[in-house]
Tab-separated table of C-alpha atoms in Angstrom:
chain	number	residue	atom	x	y	z
A	1	PRO	CA	-3.913	-106.057	-147.571
A	2	LEU	CA	-5.036	-108.395	-150.337
A	3	LYS	CA	-6.096	-111.054	-147.850
A	4	VAL	CA	-8.276	-108.547	-145.983
A	5	ALA	CA	-9.665	-107.194	-149.269
A	6	GLY	CA	-10.519	-110.743	-150.307
A	7	GLU	CA	-12.231	-111.446	-146.993
A	8	TYR	CA	-14.305	-108.263	-147.126
A	9	SER	CA	-14.987	-108.305	-150.882
A	10	PRO	CA	-18.633	-109.423	-150.420
A	11	VAL	CA	-19.471	-106.035	-148.885
A	12	PHE	CA	-17.847	-103.827	-151.534
A	13	GLY	CA	-20.941	-103.890	-153.749
A	14	CYS	CA	-23.425	-102.967	-151.024
A	15	THR	CA	-21.071	-100.265	-149.703
A	16	LEU	CA	-20.744	-98.604	-153.111
A	17	LYS	CA	-24.482	-98.921	-153.814
A	18	GLY	CA	-25.300	-97.542	-150.346
A	19	THR	CA	-22.966	-94.588	-150.940
A	20	SER	CA	-24.625	-93.901	-154.285
A	21	ASN	CA	-28.101	-94.088	-152.704
A	22	ALA	CA	-27.052	-91.774	-149.880
A	23	ILE	CA	-25.636	-89.196	-152.304
A	24	ASP	CA	-28.855	-89.253	-154.348
A	25	ARG	CA	-31.125	-88.994	-151.304
A	26	PHE	CA	-29.196	-86.395	-149.371
A	27	ALA	CA	-28.055	-84.172	-152.258
A	28	PRO	CA	-30.579	-81.450	-151.294
A	29	ILE	CA	-29.193	-81.399	-147.758
A	30	ILE	CA	-25.549	-81.143	-148.818
A	31	GLY	CA	-26.112	-78.475	-151.459
A	32	GLY	CA	-27.138	-80.511	-154.508
A	33	ILE	CA	-25.785	-78.811	-157.615
A	34	ARG	CA	-25.005	-75.634	-155.666
A	35	PRO	CA	-21.804	-75.566	-153.661
A	36	GLY	CA	-22.231	-75.466	-149.929
A	37	LEU	CA	-23.199	-77.521	-146.954
A	38	PHE	CA	-26.051	-76.953	-144.541
A	39	VAL	CA	-24.957	-78.087	-141.100
A	40	SER	CA	-25.955	-77.937	-137.493
A	41	SER	CA	-22.982	-78.098	-135.169
A	42	ASN	CA	-22.181	-78.068	-131.483
A	43	PHE	CA	-19.228	-78.455	-129.165
A	44	LEU	CA	-18.186	-81.860	-127.909
A	45	PRO	CA	-16.222	-82.498	-124.734
A	46	GLY	CA	-12.533	-83.088	-125.260
A	47	SER	CA	-11.029	-86.519	-124.932
A	48	PRO	CA	-8.278	-87.192	-122.431
A	49	ALA	CA	-4.698	-87.275	-123.643
A	50	TYR	CA	-3.036	-90.560	-124.561
A	51	THR	CA	-1.707	-92.398	-121.520
A	52	TYR	CA	0.613	-95.385	-121.435
A	53	PRO	CA	-0.173	-98.299	-121.017
A	54	GLU	CA	-3.928	-97.723	-120.626
A	55	SER	CA	-4.286	-96.388	-124.171
A	56	LEU	CA	-2.488	-99.243	-125.894
A	57	PRO	CA	-4.797	-100.882	-128.434
A	58	ILE	CA	-5.932	-104.460	-128.151
A	59	VAL	CA	-6.593	-105.887	-131.585
A	60	ASN	CA	-9.133	-108.528	-130.697
A	61	ALA	CA	-12.177	-107.470	-132.708
A	62	SER	CA	-13.743	-109.711	-135.296
A	63	GLY	CA	-17.056	-109.737	-137.027
A	64	GLY	CA	-16.368	-110.423	-140.644
A	65	PRO	CA	-18.010	-108.797	-143.627
A	66	ASN	CA	-21.556	-107.536	-143.117
A	67	CYS	CA	-23.531	-104.907	-145.040
A	68	ARG	CA	-25.435	-103.860	-141.894
A	69	GLY	CA	-28.538	-102.619	-143.718
A	70	LEU	CA	-26.916	-101.265	-146.884
A	71	PRO	CA	-27.691	-100.397	-149.662
A	72	ASP	CA	-30.898	-99.033	-148.088
A	73	VAL	CA	-30.360	-95.782	-146.224
A	74	PRO	CA	-33.509	-95.243	-144.160
A	75	SER	CA	-34.020	-91.793	-142.725
A	76	LYS	CA	-36.625	-89.760	-140.896
A	77	GLN	CA	-36.700	-87.210	-143.743
A	78	TYR	CA	-38.070	-89.805	-146.157
A	79	GLY	CA	-40.871	-91.140	-143.965
A	80	GLY	CA	-38.817	-93.847	-142.321
A	81	SER	CA	-37.866	-94.224	-138.713
A	82	TRP	CA	-34.562	-93.436	-137.086
A	83	TYR	CA	-32.467	-96.409	-138.039
A	84	HIS	CA	-29.943	-97.693	-135.562
A	85	THR	CA	-27.313	-99.733	-137.310
A	86	PRO	CA	-26.615	-103.050	-135.630
A	87	PHE	CA	-23.251	-103.035	-133.938
A	88	LEU	CA	-20.817	-105.617	-132.738
A	89	VAL	CA	-19.472	-105.526	-129.198
A	90	THR	CA	-15.828	-106.514	-129.272
A	91	ASP	CA	-13.062	-107.069	-126.771
A	92	ASN	CA	-10.691	-104.341	-127.897
A	93	ALA	CA	-9.836	-102.459	-124.693
A	94	TYR	CA	-9.027	-103.096	-121.074
A	95	VAL	CA	-12.146	-101.230	-119.973
A	96	PRO	CA	-15.388	-100.494	-121.834
A	97	TYR	CA	-15.458	-97.194	-123.716
A	98	GLN	CA	-16.570	-94.311	-121.544
A	99	PRO	CA	-16.710	-90.909	-123.223
A	100	ASN	CA	-15.229	-87.983	-121.371
A	101	THR	CA	-17.884	-85.603	-120.056
A	102	GLU	CA	-15.551	-82.879	-118.806
A	103	LEU	CA	-14.451	-79.869	-120.800
A	104	GLN	CA	-10.750	-79.717	-121.565
A	105	PHE	CA	-9.143	-76.381	-122.192
A	106	ASP	CA	-5.805	-76.039	-123.960
A	107	ALA	CA	-5.686	-79.713	-124.982
A	108	PRO	CA	-2.739	-80.845	-127.131
A	109	SER	CA	-3.210	-80.190	-130.838
A	110	THR	CA	-2.963	-82.847	-133.517
A	111	LEU	CA	0.374	-81.457	-134.684
A	112	GLN	CA	1.741	-81.794	-131.170
A	113	PHE	CA	0.726	-85.442	-131.073
A	114	LEU	CA	2.256	-86.133	-134.474
A	115	PHE	CA	5.506	-84.201	-134.334
A	116	ASN	CA	6.394	-83.166	-130.781
A	117	GLY	CA	4.646	-85.609	-128.509
A	118	ALA	CA	1.449	-85.040	-126.599
A	119	TYR	CA	2.952	-82.836	-123.925
A	120	ALA	CA	5.271	-80.590	-125.940
A	121	GLU	CA	5.174	-76.911	-125.150
A	122	ARG	CA	3.234	-74.802	-127.623
A	123	ASP	CA	6.228	-72.455	-127.934
A	124	ASP	CA	8.161	-75.274	-129.640
A	125	PHE	CA	6.225	-74.666	-132.857
């Protein structure tokens, strides 16, 4: 942990400053001094259940420390343009990520994954 913290220490300052800037800029959206949160939500398609060995992780990503635009937080609300953060394509899976576009009903819950396995019966709770 200390080795990783040492490697990524150059970005701690811009991350904290970016967080502070974001809190200041978006306070009216997230309630400001009044408790509450103004949100717009929707439903997302479910993800398929974990399968072995296809879902095994490949830890092959690298990119090193990078502030990726922080501490500035450009936004459309403040006269800026939609800002797309630069991203790093890494080799960390057998196949490229493809989101699921099908609805899944009665998918396993998080507790089932953690305590009873992905395919435990719901009556076991």
